[in-house]
Every structure is written in C-alpha cells, then in structure tokens.
Coordinates of C-alpha atoms in Angstrom, one line a residue:
M1 CA 46.9 5.9 -7.0
K2 CA 47.1 3.4 -9.9
N3 CA 43.9 3.2 -12.2
D4 CA 43.5 -0.4 -12.8
D5 CA 40.7 -0.2 -15.3
P6 CA 41.3 1.0 -18.5
A7 CA 38.0 2.2 -19.2
K8 CA 38.4 4.9 -16.6
G9 CA 41.3 6.8 -18.0
E10 CA 41.3 9.8 -20.1
Q11 CA 41.7 8.1 -23.5
A12 CA 39.4 4.8 -23.1
T13 CA 39.9 2.1 -25.5
V14 CA 37.2 1.3 -27.8
G15 CA 37.3 -2.4 -26.6
A16 CA 37.1 -1.1 -23.1
M17 CA 34.1 1.0 -24.0
L18 CA 32.4 -2.3 -25.6
R19 CA 32.9 -4.3 -22.4
E20 CA 31.4 -1.8 -20.5
W21 CA 28.3 -1.7 -22.5
R22 CA 28.2 -5.3 -22.5
V23 CA 28.3 -5.5 -18.7
A24 CA 26.1 -2.8 -18.3
R25 CA 23.5 -4.7 -20.5
R26 CA 24.1 -7.9 -18.6
L27 CA 25.3 -10.0 -21.4
S28 CA 28.2 -12.5 -21.3
Q29 CA 30.6 -12.5 -24.5
L30 CA 29.2 -15.5 -25.8
D31 CA 25.7 -13.9 -25.5
L32 CA 26.8 -10.7 -27.3
A33 CA 28.7 -12.6 -29.9
L34 CA 25.6 -14.4 -30.7
H35 CA 23.5 -11.6 -31.0
A36 CA 26.0 -9.7 -32.9
D37 CA 26.8 -12.7 -35.2
V38 CA 30.6 -12.4 -34.5
S39 CA 32.8 -15.2 -33.0
A40 CA 33.4 -14.9 -29.3
R41 CA 37.1 -15.3 -29.7
H42 CA 37.3 -12.1 -31.9
L43 CA 34.9 -10.1 -29.5
S44 CA 37.6 -11.2 -26.6
Y45 CA 40.3 -10.1 -28.7
V46 CA 38.3 -6.8 -29.5
E47 CA 37.5 -6.3 -25.6
N48 CA 41.2 -6.9 -24.4
G49 CA 42.8 -4.8 -27.2
R50 CA 44.6 -7.6 -29.2
A51 CA 42.3 -7.0 -32.3
R52 CA 41.4 -3.6 -33.6
P53 CA 37.7 -3.7 -34.9
S54 CA 36.5 -2.3 -38.1
R55 CA 33.9 0.3 -38.6
E56 CA 31.3 -2.1 -39.6
M57 CA 32.2 -4.3 -36.5
I58 CA 31.7 -1.4 -34.2
A59 CA 28.4 -0.7 -35.9
R60 CA 27.5 -4.6 -35.4
L61 CA 28.2 -4.5 -31.8
A62 CA 26.8 -1.3 -31.1
D63 CA 23.5 -2.5 -32.7
A64 CA 23.2 -5.6 -30.6
L65 CA 24.2 -3.5 -27.4
A66 CA 21.4 -1.0 -28.4
V67 CA 24.2 2.1 -27.6
P68 CA 22.6 5.4 -28.1
L69 CA 23.7 7.4 -30.9
R70 CA 25.9 10.0 -28.8
E71 CA 27.7 6.8 -27.5
R72 CA 28.3 5.3 -30.9
N73 CA 30.1 8.5 -31.6
A74 CA 32.3 7.9 -29.1
L75 CA 32.9 4.4 -30.0
L76 CA 33.9 5.4 -33.5
T77 CA 36.1 8.0 -32.2
A78 CA 37.9 5.8 -29.9
G79 CA 38.5 3.2 -32.5
G80 CA 40.3 5.7 -34.9
F81 CA 37.0 6.4 -37.0
A82 CA 35.1 9.7 -37.7
P83 CA 31.7 10.0 -35.7
E84 CA 29.0 9.2 -37.7
Y85 CA 25.9 10.8 -36.5
A86 CA 25.5 14.8 -36.4
R87 CA 23.8 17.1 -33.8
T88 CA 21.4 19.2 -36.1
S89 CA 19.6 22.4 -34.5
L90 CA 16.0 21.9 -34.1
D91 CA 15.4 25.2 -36.2
A92 CA 17.7 24.0 -39.1
P93 CA 16.3 23.2 -42.5
R94 CA 16.7 19.7 -42.4
L95 CA 14.5 19.2 -39.6
A96 CA 11.9 21.2 -40.6
Q97 CA 9.5 18.5 -41.0
M98 CA 10.2 17.3 -37.7
R99 CA 9.7 20.6 -36.2
Y100 CA 6.3 20.7 -38.1
A101 CA 5.4 17.4 -36.3
V102 CA 6.3 18.5 -33.0
D103 CA 4.3 21.7 -33.5
A104 CA 1.2 19.4 -34.4
I105 CA 1.4 17.1 -31.7
L106 CA 1.7 20.1 -29.3
A107 CA -1.4 22.0 -30.6
Q108 CA -3.3 18.8 -30.9
Q109 CA -2.8 18.0 -27.3
E110 CA -4.9 21.4 -26.4
P111 CA -6.6 21.9 -23.9
Y112 CA -4.0 19.6 -21.8
P113 CA -0.7 20.1 -21.5
A114 CA 2.3 19.0 -23.6
F115 CA 6.2 19.5 -23.6
L116 CA 8.8 18.8 -25.7
L117 CA 12.1 17.9 -23.4
D118 CA 15.5 17.2 -24.2
R119 CA 17.7 14.0 -22.4
H120 CA 18.2 17.0 -19.5
W121 CA 14.4 17.4 -18.8
N122 CA 14.9 21.2 -20.4
I123 CA 11.5 22.3 -21.6
L124 CA 12.5 23.4 -25.3
M125 CA 8.9 23.8 -26.3
E126 CA 5.4 23.8 -24.5
N127 CA 1.8 24.2 -25.5
K128 CA -0.4 27.0 -24.4
A129 CA -2.0 24.6 -22.2
A130 CA 1.1 23.6 -20.5
T131 CA 1.4 27.6 -19.8
R132 CA -2.0 28.2 -18.6
V133 CA -2.0 25.2 -16.3
N134 CA 1.6 26.2 -14.9
R135 CA 0.7 29.8 -14.3
F136 CA -2.6 28.9 -12.4
M137 CA -0.7 26.6 -10.0
L138 CA 1.8 29.2 -9.5
G139 CA -0.9 31.7 -8.5
G140 CA -0.9 33.6 -11.7
R141 CA 3.2 34.1 -12.4
D142 CA 5.7 32.2 -14.7
S143 CA 8.0 29.1 -13.7
R144 CA 11.3 30.4 -12.7
H145 CA 12.9 27.4 -14.6
S146 CA 12.9 26.1 -17.9
N147 CA 13.8 22.7 -16.6
M148 CA 11.3 20.4 -15.5
L149 CA 13.2 18.6 -12.7
R150 CA 14.1 21.9 -11.2
Q151 CA 10.2 22.8 -11.4
F152 CA 9.3 19.6 -9.5
F153 CA 12.1 20.0 -6.7
D154 CA 12.3 24.0 -6.2
P155 CA 10.1 24.7 -3.0
E156 CA 9.5 28.1 -4.5
D157 CA 8.2 26.8 -7.8
L158 CA 5.7 24.0 -9.1
R159 CA 6.8 21.6 -6.1
G160 CA 4.3 23.7 -3.5
A161 CA 1.4 22.7 -5.8
V162 CA 1.9 19.0 -6.4
E163 CA 0.1 16.9 -3.7
N164 CA 1.8 13.5 -4.4
W165 CA 5.4 15.3 -4.6
E166 CA 7.2 12.3 -3.0
E167 CA 5.7 9.8 -5.5
I168 CA 6.6 12.3 -8.4
A169 CA 9.8 13.4 -7.5
S170 CA 11.0 9.8 -6.4
S171 CA 10.1 8.4 -10.1
M172 CA 11.9 11.3 -11.7
L173 CA 15.1 10.7 -9.7
R174 CA 14.8 6.8 -10.4
H175 CA 15.0 7.8 -13.8
L176 CA 17.7 10.3 -13.4
H177 CA 19.8 7.7 -11.1
N178 CA 19.6 5.2 -14.0
E179 CA 21.0 7.8 -16.6
V180 CA 23.9 8.5 -14.2
A181 CA 24.5 4.5 -13.8
A182 CA 24.8 3.9 -17.5
A183 CA 27.6 2.4 -19.0
R184 CA 29.3 5.7 -20.1
P185 CA 28.0 8.3 -17.4
D186 CA 26.9 11.8 -18.4
P187 CA 28.4 14.5 -16.2
Q188 CA 25.5 16.8 -16.9
A189 CA 23.1 14.3 -15.7
A190 CA 25.3 13.6 -12.6
A191 CA 25.5 17.1 -11.8
L192 CA 21.8 17.6 -12.0
L193 CA 21.2 14.6 -9.7
Q194 CA 23.5 16.2 -7.2
E195 CA 21.6 19.7 -7.8
M196 CA 18.3 17.9 -7.1
L197 CA 19.3 16.0 -3.9
A198 CA 20.4 19.2 -2.7
Y199 CA 17.1 20.7 -2.6
P200 CA 15.4 20.9 1.0
G201 CA 13.3 18.4 2.1
V202 CA 14.8 15.6 0.0
P203 CA 14.7 12.2 1.7
T204 CA 18.2 11.0 2.4
H205 CA 17.7 7.5 1.2
W206 CA 17.0 9.3 -2.3
R207 CA 20.7 9.4 -2.7
Q208 CA 20.9 5.7 -3.4
R209 CA 19.7 4.0 -6.5
D210 CA 16.9 1.8 -6.1
I211 CA 17.2 -1.0 -8.2
G212 CA 14.7 -3.0 -6.7
T213 CA 11.5 -1.4 -7.1
A214 CA 9.7 -1.5 -10.4
P215 CA 8.2 1.9 -11.5
A216 CA 4.3 2.0 -11.3
P217 CA 3.0 1.5 -15.1
V218 CA 1.0 4.6 -14.9
L219 CA 2.1 7.4 -12.8
T220 CA -0.7 10.3 -11.8
A221 CA 0.8 13.9 -10.8
C222 CA -2.1 15.7 -8.6
F223 CA -1.9 19.5 -8.4
R224 CA -3.9 21.7 -5.9
Q225 CA -4.3 25.6 -5.8
G226 CA -6.6 26.8 -3.5
E227 CA -10.0 25.1 -3.8
V228 CA -9.1 23.6 -7.0
R229 CA -7.7 19.9 -7.6
I230 CA -6.8 18.3 -10.6
S231 CA -4.8 15.4 -12.0
F232 CA -3.0 14.0 -14.8
F233 CA -1.3 11.1 -16.5
S234 CA 1.3 11.3 -19.1
T235 CA 2.5 9.5 -22.1
I236 CA 5.8 9.8 -23.8
T237 CA 6.5 10.1 -27.4
T238 CA 9.7 9.3 -29.1
F239 CA 11.0 9.5 -32.8
G240 CA 11.4 6.2 -34.3
T241 CA 14.6 5.1 -35.9
P242 CA 16.6 8.5 -35.4
R243 CA 19.7 9.3 -37.3
D244 CA 20.4 12.3 -35.8
L245 CA 21.5 13.2 -32.2
T246 CA 18.9 15.8 -31.4
L247 CA 15.9 13.8 -32.6
E248 CA 17.5 10.8 -30.3
E249 CA 17.5 12.8 -27.1
L250 CA 14.2 14.4 -27.5
H251 CA 10.9 13.4 -26.3
I252 CA 7.2 14.7 -25.9
E253 CA 5.5 14.4 -22.8
S254 CA 1.8 14.4 -23.2
C255 CA -0.8 15.2 -20.0
F256 CA -4.1 13.4 -20.2
P257 CA -6.9 14.0 -17.6
M258 CA -7.6 11.8 -14.9
D259 CA -11.1 12.6 -14.2
A260 CA -14.1 15.0 -15.5
R261 CA -13.1 17.5 -13.1
T262 CA -9.7 17.9 -14.5
E263 CA -11.1 17.8 -18.3
A264 CA -13.5 20.7 -17.3
F265 CA -10.9 22.6 -15.6
C266 CA -8.6 22.5 -18.5
K267 CA -11.3 23.5 -20.8
S268 CA -12.5 26.5 -18.7
L269 CA -9.0 27.9 -18.6
R270 CA -8.9 27.9 -22.5
K271 CA -12.0 30.1 -22.2
D272 CA -10.5 32.6 -20.1

C-alpha cells in the first residue's frame, strides 16, 4: 500500500517532522512563523522540502514548538546535523550535583513517600518511607514491579490496596495516551499502554483517548490494608532548563498526607 505521508516513512524529512510538531501544537504556519520570527514563506518551503533549514533555524523552530530534547536530536539528525543533547547516566560524575539534589529531596520528604521516575514510569529511586508504606500495603512483601504503572494495574500488586483505583488508573492512562499521541510517538510508551490495557478489569472505553475531560487539579490516592486507611496527594518536581536527555525525562513525585490520620500513620511506620 502506498504511504502518502512522508512523515510516516522510515526516514522522515526534517520538514515533515517540523510539520508534525506544528500540527500537534495546533499552530498555523503563520502562527509558528511569528513565534519563531521567520517568514511564513520560508517556513512553508522548509516543511515541503523545498528549503533545507540550517542548524540555527531548526533550533529556533524547535524552541517555538517546545520540542523535547530527544526529539530535537531527531530533528537535527534528519536535517543532516549531529545531535546536540547527550544522555548521561545519573551515576556519572557530571551529574553528581543533580544526584545529590535528588537524594536530598527524597530524604527531606520523610516520613512521606517520594519517588524518582523516568518518562516510562520506571521507579529509579525511592525514599525509605515509600518502601515502608508499599510493604505495609502489600502485607509485608515488596512489590513485584519497579514500574509504577505496573504496580497500580497488576491485581497481584498495589492495585488491590487502592480504594479509588479507577480514578487513579484512568488518570495514569490519560497521561500515557497523551504520550502515545504525541507528534512523534514513542514505541515504548505505546507498548506500555497496550500492556496496561491488557490487565483484567480494565474498562473497554479506556482504550480510547479521552480528550474532552480535563484532569482534576488535585488527585487523591486512597489506600486500605485491613483497618488502616490512608490517603495522599502528590506534587511533581522537574528539572528546570535541562541540557541533558536524562534530566529532562526525570521527575520526582512527592506524596503528602491528606489528613491527620495519614500523617500519624506514616510517622508511626518510621518508628517501627
């Protein structure tokens, strides 16, 4: 079957990729041209392949489109330039200060849970409070997964302790659907979405992306184990103006008690 969209081919042109991002951001060519301070005519030539953008032009358009660093590298490569942004191991010496900052934030959150997550919800680090709370909710055992999505969707894992599971799980899937629907889809995110949808008890309508419902400003996760019932709300911390792929794709999720009962319970676990 003929593929009429050059952006879907194995080697998408930089112009086609920029057009994808512009459409995903719901901008007209004129809007983007104004934001990037370029002529609409030149932008049109870039998108249809009649003009080859310079490295500076790619960077300017990427800035105007708020393109993630990973995808900026893809744009540069498609344009015939070397990638600009490196991926550095969190354990590397150059990120020692950031690792120190993460350790400090996680420790400061005690006695309440906090996690360092990557863009695929893998838990890279967690504080002692997170370990204590999870073990209690799992009857004394550790989670079978190091991925937060799997923990919440697997009936044999943390899911069984979440009272408002449908509310929490649907919110997680909304974020995952948005990742998959991005201008340049992430195959790993797409595979993760299908894996979550395959778990038992997942409503059929969750297979469709919900674009008409705004997420709640504050999402509360309620847990129960026996007679113990606790609840948390979360905040997300990201790294400002990152120049490294690793830092841009990490975030810290910090949990805070919704009530005095949860606060007292978390403090009691630390004393045990």
